Amino acid sequence: SQQGEEDPQALSIQEGENATMNCSYKTSINNLQWYRQNSGRGLVHLILIRSNEREKHSGRLRVTLDTSKKSSSLLITASRAADTASYFCAPSGGGAQKLVFGQGTRLTINP
Amino acid sequence: EAGVAQSPRYKIIEKRQSVAFWCNPISGHATLYWYQQILGQGPKLLIQFQNNGVVDDSQLPKDRFSAERLKGVDSTLKIQPAKLEDSAVYLCASRSTRHGPNYGYTFGSGTRLTVV
């Protein structure tokens, strides 16, 4: 099974700044997904990038994927207080289609 | 479309008691997952269903945990007897298989269990 490892474990920035978090994984994938979790809530699917894509945008989110390095990054531009949350990457591959999560990156946006 | 519904939202029980959680996935989603998330950690997969069959339960502590998905729709997860280390948020997620592998999961809000 796949598991993504997020880096850094924690990130604290000022509102309006950009936030970048990274994900590494170990085996081949069909796609890689990013999820957000606000404190005490369930996970929310943010974006999915397929293995044949290199970059994808959704609003203020930009995701890149480098399959040769087995890594991905999530960029949040013009951060807001509401972006404070934990972010998880989930590489997905194989037939079972189960997501295995790492520890996540805890992002704090300071006003 | 309606989201994944879970209940109860919170539960406090004493150790050695039993507890059950309920999940109603998005209509038509064939795949259903139960995750356990201990405070400060990422979600850990407990069991995966495809319709009403178990695909993967390798990380389910079967001496005390059980899960079923009757008729391939709703699912219940039970713990009997509970231990202190079972204190966690239990998340249910569902996924459509009609769109192939490139489709995200939808999670419920979870049930926060405290064992005292």
JSON list of C-alpha atoms in Angstrom, two decimals:
[
{"chain": "A", "resi": 1, "resn": "SER", "atom": "CA", "xyz": [0.00, 0.00, 0.00]},
{"chain": "A", "resi": 2, "resn": "GLN", "atom": "CA", "xyz": [1.02, 3.61, -0.55]},
{"chain": "A", "resi": 3, "resn": "GLN", "atom": "CA", "xyz": [1.71, 6.16, 2.13]},
{"chain": "A", "resi": 4, "resn": "GLY", "atom": "CA", "xyz": [2.66, 9.77, 1.65]},
{"chain": "A", "resi": 5, "resn": "GLU", "atom": "CA", "xyz": [5.04, 11.53, 3.96]},
{"chain": "A", "resi": 6, "resn": "GLU", "atom": "CA", "xyz": [4.36, 15.22, 4.37]},
{"chain": "A", "resi": 7, "resn": "ASP", "atom": "CA", "xyz": [6.99, 17.83, 5.08]},
{"chain": "A", "resi": 8, "resn": "PRO", "atom": "CA", "xyz": [7.22, 20.00, 7.08]},
{"chain": "A", "resi": 9, "resn": "GLN", "atom": "CA", "xyz": [5.24, 18.59, 9.99]},
{"chain": "A", "resi": 10, "resn": "ALA", "atom": "CA", "xyz": [4.26, 22.11, 11.01]},
{"chain": "A", "resi": 11, "resn": "LEU", "atom": "CA", "xyz": [4.25, 25.45, 9.22]},
{"chain": "A", "resi": 12, "resn": "SER", "atom": "CA", "xyz": [3.34, 28.87, 10.58]},
{"chain": "A", "resi": 13, "resn": "ILE", "atom": "CA", "xyz": [3.05, 31.91, 8.30]},
{"chain": "A", "resi": 14, "resn": "GLN", "atom": "CA", "xyz": [1.46, 35.34, 8.21]},
{"chain": "A", "resi": 15, "resn": "GLU", "atom": "CA", "xyz": [-1.87, 35.91, 6.53]},
{"chain": "A", "resi": 16, "resn": "GLY", "atom": "CA", "xyz": [-1.38, 36.84, 2.90]},
{"chain": "A", "resi": 17, "resn": "GLU", "atom": "CA", "xyz": [1.83, 34.86, 2.49]},
{"chain": "A", "resi": 18, "resn": "ASN", "atom": "CA", "xyz": [2.11, 31.72, 0.40]},
{"chain": "A", "resi": 19, "resn": "ALA", "atom": "CA", "xyz": [2.34, 28.28, 2.01]},
{"chain": "A", "resi": 20, "resn": "THR", "atom": "CA", "xyz": [4.15, 25.36, 0.45]},
{"chain": "A", "resi": 21, "resn": "MET", "atom": "CA", "xyz": [4.07, 21.81, 1.73]},
{"chain": "A", "resi": 22, "resn": "ASN", "atom": "CA", "xyz": [5.65, 18.75, 0.24]},
{"chain": "A", "resi": 23, "resn": "CYS", "atom": "CA", "xyz": [4.85, 15.08, -0.07]},
{"chain": "A", "resi": 24, "resn": "SER", "atom": "CA", "xyz": [7.06, 12.12, -0.86]},
{"chain": "A", "resi": 25, "resn": "TYR", "atom": "CA", "xyz": [6.05, 8.56, -1.64]},
{"chain": "A", "resi": 26, "resn": "LYS", "atom": "CA", "xyz": [7.77, 5.32, -2.56]},
{"chain": "A", "resi": 27, "resn": "THR", "atom": "CA", "xyz": [6.05, 3.37, -5.32]},
{"chain": "A", "resi": 28, "resn": "SER", "atom": "CA", "xyz": [4.26, 4.02, -8.61]},
{"chain": "A", "resi": 29, "resn": "ILE", "atom": "CA", "xyz": [0.88, 5.70, -8.49]},
{"chain": "A", "resi": 30, "resn": "ASN", "atom": "CA", "xyz": [-2.29, 6.29, -10.51]},
{"chain": "A", "resi": 31, "resn": "ASN", "atom": "CA", "xyz": [-2.89, 9.63, -8.86]},
{"chain": "A", "resi": 32, "resn": "LEU", "atom": "CA", "xyz": [-2.06, 11.68, -5.79]},
{"chain": "A", "resi": 33, "resn": "GLN", "atom": "CA", "xyz": [-4.69, 13.42, -3.71]},
{"chain": "A", "resi": 34, "resn": "TRP", "atom": "CA", "xyz": [-4.53, 16.25, -1.20]},
{"chain": "A", "resi": 35, "resn": "TYR", "atom": "CA", "xyz": [-6.94, 16.61, 1.69]},
{"chain": "A", "resi": 36, "resn": "ARG", "atom": "CA", "xyz": [-7.53, 19.28, 4.31]},
{"chain": "A", "resi": 37, "resn": "GLN", "atom": "CA", "xyz": [-8.72, 18.67, 7.85]},
{"chain": "A", "resi": 38, "resn": "ASN", "atom": "CA", "xyz": [-9.94, 21.46, 10.05]},
{"chain": "A", "resi": 39, "resn": "SER", "atom": "CA", "xyz": [-9.68, 20.82, 13.77]},
{"chain": "A", "resi": 40, "resn": "GLY", "atom": "CA", "xyz": [-12.21, 18.28, 14.94]},
{"chain": "A", "resi": 41, "resn": "ARG", "atom": "CA", "xyz": [-13.69, 17.72, 11.50]},
{"chain": "A", "resi": 42, "resn": "GLY", "atom": "CA", "xyz": [-13.52, 15.17, 8.71]},
{"chain": "A", "resi": 43, "resn": "LEU", "atom": "CA", "xyz": [-11.15, 15.35, 5.78]},
{"chain": "A", "resi": 44, "resn": "VAL", "atom": "CA", "xyz": [-12.09, 17.41, 2.74]},
{"chain": "A", "resi": 45, "resn": "HIS", "atom": "CA", "xyz": [-10.85, 16.45, -0.71]},
{"chain": "A", "resi": 46, "resn": "LEU", "atom": "CA", "xyz": [-8.96, 19.40, -2.22]},
{"chain": "A", "resi": 47, "resn": "ILE", "atom": "CA", "xyz": [-7.44, 18.25, -5.47]},
{"chain": "A", "resi": 48, "resn": "LEU", "atom": "CA", "xyz": [-6.42, 15.13, -7.37]},
{"chain": "A", "resi": 49, "resn": "ILE", "atom": "CA", "xyz": [-3.52, 15.04, -9.80]},
{"chain": "A", "resi": 50, "resn": "ARG", "atom": "CA", "xyz": [-3.09, 12.11, -12.15]},
{"chain": "A", "resi": 51, "resn": "SER", "atom": "CA", "xyz": [0.23, 10.41, -12.71]},
{"chain": "A", "resi": 52, "resn": "ASN", "atom": "CA", "xyz": [0.47, 11.81, -16.26]},
{"chain": "A", "resi": 53, "resn": "GLU", "atom": "CA", "xyz": [-0.08, 15.39, -15.10]},
{"chain": "A", "resi": 54, "resn": "ARG", "atom": "CA", "xyz": [2.67, 17.70, -13.85]},
{"chain": "A", "resi": 55, "resn": "GLU", "atom": "CA", "xyz": [0.71, 20.62, -12.51]},
{"chain": "A", "resi": 56, "resn": "LYS", "atom": "CA", "xyz": [-2.86, 21.37, -11.58]},
{"chain": "A", "resi": 57, "resn": "HIS", "atom": "CA", "xyz": [-4.64, 24.46, -10.29]},
{"chain": "A", "resi": 58, "resn": "SER", "atom": "CA", "xyz": [-7.82, 24.95, -8.29]},
{"chain": "A", "resi": 59, "resn": "GLY", "atom": "CA", "xyz": [-8.53, 28.47, -7.08]},
{"chain": "A", "resi": 60, "resn": "ARG", "atom": "CA", "xyz": [-5.66, 29.47, -4.79]},
{"chain": "A", "resi": 61, "resn": "LEU", "atom": "CA", "xyz": [-4.24, 25.94, -4.83]},
{"chain": "A", "resi": 62, "resn": "ARG", "atom": "CA", "xyz": [-1.46, 24.76, -7.09]},
{"chain": "A", "resi": 63, "resn": "VAL", "atom": "CA", "xyz": [-0.27, 21.18, -7.03]},
{"chain": "A", "resi": 64, "resn": "THR", "atom": "CA", "xyz": [2.77, 19.81, -8.78]},
{"chain": "A", "resi": 65, "resn": "LEU", "atom": "CA", "xyz": [3.76, 16.20, -9.30]},
{"chain": "A", "resi": 66, "resn": "ASP", "atom": "CA", "xyz": [7.18, 14.83, -10.17]},
{"chain": "A", "resi": 67, "resn": "THR", "atom": "CA", "xyz": [6.87, 11.09, -10.67]},
{"chain": "A", "resi": 68, "resn": "SER", "atom": "CA", "xyz": [10.59, 10.70, -11.34]},
{"chain": "A", "resi": 69, "resn": "LYS", "atom": "CA", "xyz": [11.32, 12.04, -7.85]},
{"chain": "A", "resi": 70, "resn": "LYS", "atom": "CA", "xyz": [8.16, 10.53, -6.35]},
{"chain": "A", "resi": 71, "resn": "SER", "atom": "CA", "xyz": [7.20, 13.85, -4.87]},
{"chain": "A", "resi": 72, "resn": "SER", "atom": "CA", "xyz": [4.42, 16.40, -4.92]},
{"chain": "A", "resi": 73, "resn": "SER", "atom": "CA", "xyz": [3.93, 19.88, -3.56]},
{"chain": "A", "resi": 74, "resn": "LEU", "atom": "CA", "xyz": [0.88, 21.87, -2.57]},
{"chain": "A", "resi": 75, "resn": "LEU", "atom": "CA", "xyz": [1.06, 25.65, -2.79]},
{"chain": "A", "resi": 76, "resn": "ILE", "atom": "CA", "xyz": [-1.60, 27.83, -1.20]},
{"chain": "A", "resi": 77, "resn": "THR", "atom": "CA", "xyz": [-1.34, 31.41, -2.40]},
{"chain": "A", "resi": 78, "resn": "ALA", "atom": "CA", "xyz": [-2.49, 34.50, -0.51]},
{"chain": "A", "resi": 79, "resn": "SER", "atom": "CA", "xyz": [-3.21, 32.50, 2.64]},
{"chain": "A", "resi": 80, "resn": "ARG", "atom": "CA", "xyz": [-6.19, 33.29, 4.86]},
{"chain": "A", "resi": 81, "resn": "ALA", "atom": "CA", "xyz": [-6.98, 32.51, 8.48]},
{"chain": "A", "resi": 82, "resn": "ALA", "atom": "CA", "xyz": [-9.50, 29.92, 7.27]},
{"chain": "A", "resi": 83, "resn": "ASP", "atom": "CA", "xyz": [-6.66, 27.95, 5.67]},
{"chain": "A", "resi": 84, "resn": "THR", "atom": "CA", "xyz": [-5.47, 26.99, 9.15]},
{"chain": "A", "resi": 85, "resn": "ALA", "atom": "CA", "xyz": [-5.78, 23.20, 9.12]},
{"chain": "A", "resi": 86, "resn": "SER", "atom": "CA", "xyz": [-3.85, 19.97, 8.69]},
{"chain": "A", "resi": 87, "resn": "TYR", "atom": "CA", "xyz": [-3.06, 18.93, 5.13]},
{"chain": "A", "resi": 88, "resn": "PHE", "atom": "CA", "xyz": [-2.57, 15.33, 4.04]},
{"chain": "A", "resi": 89, "resn": "CYS", "atom": "CA", "xyz": [-1.32, 13.87, 0.81]},
{"chain": "A", "resi": 90, "resn": "ALA", "atom": "CA", "xyz": [-2.50, 10.45, -0.31]},
{"chain": "A", "resi": 91, "resn": "PRO", "atom": "CA", "xyz": [-0.81, 8.66, -3.19]},
{"chain": "A", "resi": 92, "resn": "SER", "atom": "CA", "xyz": [-3.12, 6.14, -4.80]},
{"chain": "A", "resi": 93, "resn": "GLY", "atom": "CA", "xyz": [-2.22, 3.17, -6.95]},
{"chain": "A", "resi": 94, "resn": "GLY", "atom": "CA", "xyz": [-3.04, -0.44, -7.53]},
{"chain": "A", "resi": 95, "resn": "GLY", "atom": "CA", "xyz": [-6.37, -2.20, -7.57]},
{"chain": "A", "resi": 96, "resn": "ALA", "atom": "CA", "xyz": [-7.49, -1.90, -3.94]},
{"chain": "A", "resi": 97, "resn": "GLN", "atom": "CA", "xyz": [-7.93, 1.88, -4.15]},
{"chain": "A", "resi": 98, "resn": "LYS", "atom": "CA", "xyz": [-7.30, 2.50, -0.50]},
{"chain": "A", "resi": 99, "resn": "LEU", "atom": "CA", "xyz": [-5.71, 5.68, 0.79]},
{"chain": "A", "resi": 100, "resn": "VAL", "atom": "CA", "xyz": [-3.03, 5.51, 3.43]},
{"chain": "A", "resi": 101, "resn": "PHE", "atom": "CA", "xyz": [-2.35, 8.79, 5.21]},
{"chain": "A", "resi": 102, "resn": "GLY", "atom": "CA", "xyz": [0.80, 10.11, 6.82]},
{"chain": "A", "resi": 103, "resn": "GLN", "atom": "CA", "xyz": [1.02, 12.49, 9.76]},
{"chain": "A", "resi": 104, "resn": "GLY", "atom": "CA", "xyz": [0.14, 15.54, 7.70]},
{"chain": "A", "resi": 105, "resn": "THR", "atom": "CA", "xyz": [1.37, 19.13, 7.74]},
{"chain": "A", "resi": 106, "resn": "ARG", "atom": "CA", "xyz": [-0.20, 21.35, 10.37]},
{"chain": "A", "resi": 107, "resn": "LEU", "atom": "CA", "xyz": [-0.55, 24.81, 8.84]},
{"chain": "A", "resi": 108, "resn": "THR", "atom": "CA", "xyz": [-1.21, 27.86, 11.02]},
{"chain": "A", "resi": 109, "resn": "ILE", "atom": "CA", "xyz": [-2.04, 31.21, 9.46]},
{"chain": "A", "resi": 110, "resn": "ASN", "atom": "CA", "xyz": [-1.35, 34.11, 11.80]},
{"chain": "A", "resi": 111, "resn": "PRO", "atom": "CA", "xyz": [-3.42, 37.30, 11.47]},
{"chain": "B", "resi": 1, "resn": "GLU", "atom": "CA", "xyz": [-25.45, 15.48, -3.36]},
{"chain": "B", "resi": 2, "resn": "ALA", "atom": "CA", "xyz": [-25.75, 14.81, 0.34]},
{"chain": "B", "resi": 3, "resn": "GLY", "atom": "CA", "xyz": [-22.54, 14.07, 2.21]},
{"chain": "B", "resi": 4, "resn": "VAL", "atom": "CA", "xyz": [-21.47, 11.09, 4.26]},
{"chain": "B", "resi": 5, "resn": "ALA", "atom": "CA", "xyz": [-23.51, 10.99, 7.45]},
{"chain": "B", "resi": 6, "resn": "GLN", "atom": "CA", "xyz": [-22.10, 9.67, 10.71]},
{"chain": "B", "resi": 7, "resn": "SER", "atom": "CA", "xyz": [-23.58, 9.31, 14.16]},
{"chain": "B", "resi": 8, "resn": "PRO", "atom": "CA", "xyz": [-23.23, 9.87, 16.97]},
{"chain": "B", "resi": 9, "resn": "ARG", "atom": "CA", "xyz": [-21.03, 12.94, 16.80]},
{"chain": "B", "resi": 10, "resn": "TYR", "atom": "CA", "xyz": [-19.54, 12.33, 20.25]},
{"chain": "B", "resi": 11, "resn": "LYS", "atom": "CA", "xyz": [-19.50, 9.37, 22.60]},
{"chain": "B", "resi": 12, "resn": "ILE", "atom": "CA", "xyz": [-18.03, 8.89, 26.06]},
{"chain": "B", "resi": 13, "resn": "ILE", "atom": "CA", "xyz": [-17.92, 5.39, 27.53]},
{"chain": "B", "resi": 14, "resn": "GLU", "atom": "CA", "xyz": [-16.12, 3.56, 30.28]},
{"chain": "B", "resi": 15, "resn": "LYS", "atom": "CA", "xyz": [-13.48, 1.00, 29.46]},
{"chain": "B", "resi": 16, "resn": "ARG", "atom": "CA", "xyz": [-14.80, -2.51, 28.88]},
{"chain": "B", "resi": 17, "resn": "GLN", "atom": "CA", "xyz": [-18.13, -1.14, 27.65]},
{"chain": "B", "resi": 18, "resn": "SER", "atom": "CA", "xyz": [-19.27, -1.58, 24.06]},
{"chain": "B", "resi": 19, "resn": "VAL", "atom": "CA", "xyz": [-20.02, 1.10, 21.50]},
{"chain": "B", "resi": 20, "resn": "ALA", "atom": "CA", "xyz": [-21.30, 1.27, 17.93]},
{"chain": "B", "resi": 21, "resn": "PHE", "atom": "CA", "xyz": [-20.90, 3.88, 15.23]},
{"chain": "B", "resi": 22, "resn": "TRP", "atom": "CA", "xyz": [-23.08, 4.32, 12.19]},
{"chain": "B", "resi": 23, "resn": "CYS", "atom": "CA", "xyz": [-22.26, 5.56, 8.71]},
{"chain": "B", "resi": 24, "resn": "ASN", "atom": "CA", "xyz": [-24.51, 6.35, 5.75]},
{"chain": "B", "resi": 25, "resn": "PRO", "atom": "CA", "xyz": [-22.40, 6.89, 2.62]},
{"chain": "B", "resi": 26, "resn": "ILE", "atom": "CA", "xyz": [-23.25, 8.94, -0.41]},
{"chain": "B", "resi": 27, "resn": "SER", "atom": "CA", "xyz": [-25.94, 7.25, -2.45]},
{"chain": "B", "resi": 28, "resn": "GLY", "atom": "CA", "xyz": [-24.47, 5.01, -5.09]},
{"chain": "B", "resi": 29, "resn": "HIS", "atom": "CA", "xyz": [-20.97, 4.92, -3.63]},
{"chain": "B", "resi": 30, "resn": "ALA", "atom": "CA", "xyz": [-19.94, 1.29, -3.71]},
{"chain": "B", "resi": 31, "resn": "THR", "atom": "CA", "xyz": [-16.77, 1.64, -1.66]},
{"chain": "B", "resi": 32, "resn": "LEU", "atom": "CA", "xyz": [-16.85, 2.48, 2.05]},
{"chain": "B", "resi": 33, "resn": "TYR", "atom": "CA", "xyz": [-13.96, 2.92, 4.47]},
{"chain": "B", "resi": 34, "resn": "TRP", "atom": "CA", "xyz": [-13.60, 3.22, 8.23]},
{"chain": "B", "resi": 35, "resn": "TYR", "atom": "CA", "xyz": [-10.58, 5.08, 9.56]},
{"chain": "B", "resi": 36, "resn": "GLN", "atom": "CA", "xyz": [-9.34, 5.59, 13.11]},
{"chain": "B", "resi": 37, "resn": "GLN", "atom": "CA", "xyz": [-7.58, 8.88, 13.86]},
{"chain": "B", "resi": 38, "resn": "ILE", "atom": "CA", "xyz": [-5.79, 9.23, 17.16]},
{"chain": "B", "resi": 39, "resn": "LEU", "atom": "CA", "xyz": [-5.09, 12.78, 18.27]},
{"chain": "B", "resi": 40, "resn": "GLY", "atom": "CA", "xyz": [-2.09, 14.24, 16.47]},
{"chain": "B", "resi": 41, "resn": "GLN", "atom": "CA", "xyz": [-1.83, 11.43, 13.94]},
{"chain": "B", "resi": 42, "resn": "GLY", "atom": "CA", "xyz": [-3.07, 10.80, 10.44]},
{"chain": "B", "resi": 43, "resn": "PRO", "atom": "CA", "xyz": [-6.11, 8.60, 9.81]},
{"chain": "B", "resi": 44, "resn": "LYS", "atom": "CA", "xyz": [-5.42, 4.87, 9.88]},
{"chain": "B", "resi": 45, "resn": "LEU", "atom": "CA", "xyz": [-7.50, 2.58, 7.69]},
{"chain": "B", "resi": 46, "resn": "LEU", "atom": "CA", "xyz": [-9.41, -0.04, 9.67]},
{"chain": "B", "resi": 47, "resn": "ILE", "atom": "CA", "xyz": [-11.58, -1.67, 7.02]},
{"chain": "B", "resi": 48, "resn": "GLN", "atom": "CA", "xyz": [-12.62, -1.26, 3.40]},
{"chain": "B", "resi": 49, "resn": "PHE", "atom": "CA", "xyz": [-15.90, -2.53, 1.93]},
{"chain": "B", "resi": 50, "resn": "GLN", "atom": "CA", "xyz": [-16.83, -2.95, -1.71]},
{"chain": "B", "resi": 51, "resn": "ASN", "atom": "CA", "xyz": [-20.62, -3.11, -1.73]},
{"chain": "B", "resi": 52, "resn": "ASN", "atom": "CA", "xyz": [-21.29, -5.46, 1.20]},
{"chain": "B", "resi": 53, "resn": "GLY", "atom": "CA", "xyz": [-18.04, -7.42, 0.93]},
{"chain": "B", "resi": 54, "resn": "VAL", "atom": "CA", "xyz": [-14.83, -6.81, 2.87]},
{"chain": "B", "resi": 55, "resn": "VAL", "atom": "CA", "xyz": [-11.86, -5.88, 0.66]},
{"chain": "B", "resi": 56, "resn": "ASP", "atom": "CA", "xyz": [-9.29, -5.18, 3.38]},
{"chain": "B", "resi": 57, "resn": "ASP", "atom": "CA", "xyz": [-9.51, -5.56, 7.14]},
{"chain": "B", "resi": 58, "resn": "SER", "atom": "CA", "xyz": [-5.86, -6.26, 7.80]},
{"chain": "B", "resi": 59, "resn": "GLN", "atom": "CA", "xyz": [-5.55, -3.46, 10.37]},
{"chain": "B", "resi": 60, "resn": "LEU", "atom": "CA", "xyz": [-8.81, -4.10, 12.17]},
{"chain": "B", "resi": 61, "resn": "PRO", "atom": "CA", "xyz": [-8.22, -5.45, 15.71]},
{"chain": "B", "resi": 62, "resn": "LYS", "atom": "CA", "xyz": [-10.63, -8.31, 15.22]},
{"chain": "B", "resi": 63, "resn": "ASP", "atom": "CA", "xyz": [-10.57, -9.42, 18.86]},
{"chain": "B", "resi": 64, "resn": "ARG", "atom": "CA", "xyz": [-12.57, -6.31, 19.77]},
{"chain": "B", "resi": 65, "resn": "PHE", "atom": "CA", "xyz": [-13.59, -4.50, 16.58]},
{"chain": "B", "resi": 66, "resn": "SER", "atom": "CA", "xyz": [-16.20, -5.62, 14.09]},
{"chain": "B", "resi": 67, "resn": "ALA", "atom": "CA", "xyz": [-17.85, -3.97, 11.13]},
{"chain": "B", "resi": 68, "resn": "GLU", "atom": "CA", "xyz": [-20.61, -4.80, 8.74]},
{"chain": "B", "resi": 69, "resn": "ARG", "atom": "CA", "xyz": [-22.24, -3.27, 5.74]},
{"chain": "B", "resi": 70, "resn": "LEU", "atom": "CA", "xyz": [-25.58, -4.91, 5.22]},
{"chain": "B", "resi": 71, "resn": "LYS", "atom": "CA", "xyz": [-27.15, -4.52, 1.78]},
{"chain": "B", "resi": 72, "resn": "GLY", "atom": "CA", "xyz": [-24.13, -2.58, 0.61]},
{"chain": "B", "resi": 73, "resn": "VAL", "atom": "CA", "xyz": [-25.36, 0.76, 1.94]},
{"chain": "B", "resi": 74, "resn": "ASP", "atom": "CA", "xyz": [-25.14, 1.74, 5.64]},
{"chain": "B", "resi": 75, "resn": "SER", "atom": "CA", "xyz": [-22.33, 0.46, 7.79]},
{"chain": "B", "resi": 76, "resn": "THR", "atom": "CA", "xyz": [-21.76, 0.02, 11.50]},
{"chain": "B", "resi": 77, "resn": "LEU", "atom": "CA", "xyz": [-18.47, -0.26, 13.37]},
{"chain": "B", "resi": 78, "resn": "LYS", "atom": "CA", "xyz": [-18.52, -1.82, 16.81]},
{"chain": "B", "resi": 79, "resn": "ILE", "atom": "CA", "xyz": [-15.99, -2.00, 19.61]},
{"chain": "B", "resi": 80, "resn": "GLN", "atom": "CA", "xyz": [-16.47, -4.57, 22.35]},
{"chain": "B", "resi": 81, "resn": "PRO", "atom": "CA", "xyz": [-14.95, -4.24, 24.88]},
{"chain": "B", "resi": 82, "resn": "ALA", "atom": "CA", "xyz": [-13.42, -0.78, 24.58]},
{"chain": "B", "resi": 83, "resn": "LYS", "atom": "CA", "xyz": [-9.96, 0.07, 25.86]},
{"chain": "B", "resi": 84, "resn": "LEU", "atom": "CA", "xyz": [-8.50, 3.43, 26.80]},
{"chain": "B", "resi": 85, "resn": "GLU", "atom": "CA", "xyz": [-6.34, 3.41, 23.66]},
{"chain": "B", "resi": 86, "resn": "ASP", "atom": "CA", "xyz": [-9.45, 3.27, 21.48]},
{"chain": "B", "resi": 87, "resn": "SER", "atom": "CA", "xyz": [-10.05, 6.95, 22.25]},
{"chain": "B", "resi": 88, "resn": "ALA", "atom": "CA", "xyz": [-9.96, 8.52, 18.80]},
{"chain": "B", "resi": 89, "resn": "VAL", "atom": "CA", "xyz": [-12.05, 10.00, 16.03]},
{"chain": "B", "resi": 90, "resn": "TYR", "atom": "CA", "xyz": [-13.63, 7.36, 13.81]},
{"chain": "B", "resi": 91, "resn": "LEU", "atom": "CA", "xyz": [-14.06, 8.54, 10.26]},
{"chain": "B", "resi": 92, "resn": "CYS", "atom": "CA", "xyz": [-16.19, 7.01, 7.55]},
{"chain": "B", "resi": 93, "resn": "ALA", "atom": "CA", "xyz": [-15.51, 7.72, 3.89]},
{"chain": "B", "resi": 94, "resn": "SER", "atom": "CA", "xyz": [-17.10, 6.61, 0.66]},
{"chain": "B", "resi": 95, "resn": "ARG", "atom": "CA", "xyz": [-16.08, 6.63, -2.95]},
{"chain": "B", "resi": 96, "resn": "SER", "atom": "CA", "xyz": [-17.73, 6.09, -6.27]},
{"chain": "B", "resi": 97, "resn": "THR", "atom": "CA", "xyz": [-16.25, 3.42, -8.49]},
{"chain": "B", "resi": 98, "resn": "ARG", "atom": "CA", "xyz": [-18.10, 4.55, -11.59]},
{"chain": "B", "resi": 99, "resn": "HIS", "atom": "CA", "xyz": [-15.43, 7.11, -12.43]},
{"chain": "B", "resi": 100, "resn": "GLY", "atom": "CA", "xyz": [-12.48, 4.76, -12.24]},
{"chain": "B", "resi": 101, "resn": "PRO", "atom": "CA", "xyz": [-9.47, 5.25, -9.98]},
{"chain": "B", "resi": 102, "resn": "ASN", "atom": "CA", "xyz": [-9.15, 9.02, -10.45]},
{"chain": "B", "resi": 103, "resn": "TYR", "atom": "CA", "xyz": [-11.88, 10.09, -8.08]},
{"chain": "B", "resi": 104, "resn": "GLY", "atom": "CA", "xyz": [-11.58, 11.42, -4.56]},
{"chain": "B", "resi": 105, "resn": "TYR", "atom": "CA", "xyz": [-13.05, 10.21, -1.32]},
{"chain": "B", "resi": 106, "resn": "THR", "atom": "CA", "xyz": [-15.80, 11.95, 0.64]},
{"chain": "B", "resi": 107, "resn": "PHE", "atom": "CA", "xyz": [-15.42, 11.85, 4.39]},
{"chain": "B", "resi": 108, "resn": "GLY", "atom": "CA", "xyz": [-18.00, 12.23, 7.10]},
{"chain": "B", "resi": 109, "resn": "SER", "atom": "CA", "xyz": [-17.44, 14.52, 10.09]},
{"chain": "B", "resi": 110, "resn": "GLY", "atom": "CA", "xyz": [-16.48, 11.61, 12.29]},
{"chain": "B", "resi": 111, "resn": "THR", "atom": "CA", "xyz": [-17.41, 10.27, 15.70]},
{"chain": "B", "resi": 112, "resn": "ARG", "atom": "CA", "xyz": [-15.18, 11.36, 18.56]},
{"chain": "B", "resi": 113, "resn": "LEU", "atom": "CA", "xyz": [-14.89, 8.52, 21.07]},
{"chain": "B", "resi": 114, "resn": "THR", "atom": "CA", "xyz": [-13.53, 9.05, 24.56]},
{"chain": "B", "resi": 115, "resn": "VAL", "atom": "CA", "xyz": [-12.93, 5.96, 26.69]},
{"chain": "B", "resi": 116, "resn": "VAL", "atom": "CA", "xyz": [-12.50, 6.72, 30.41]}
]
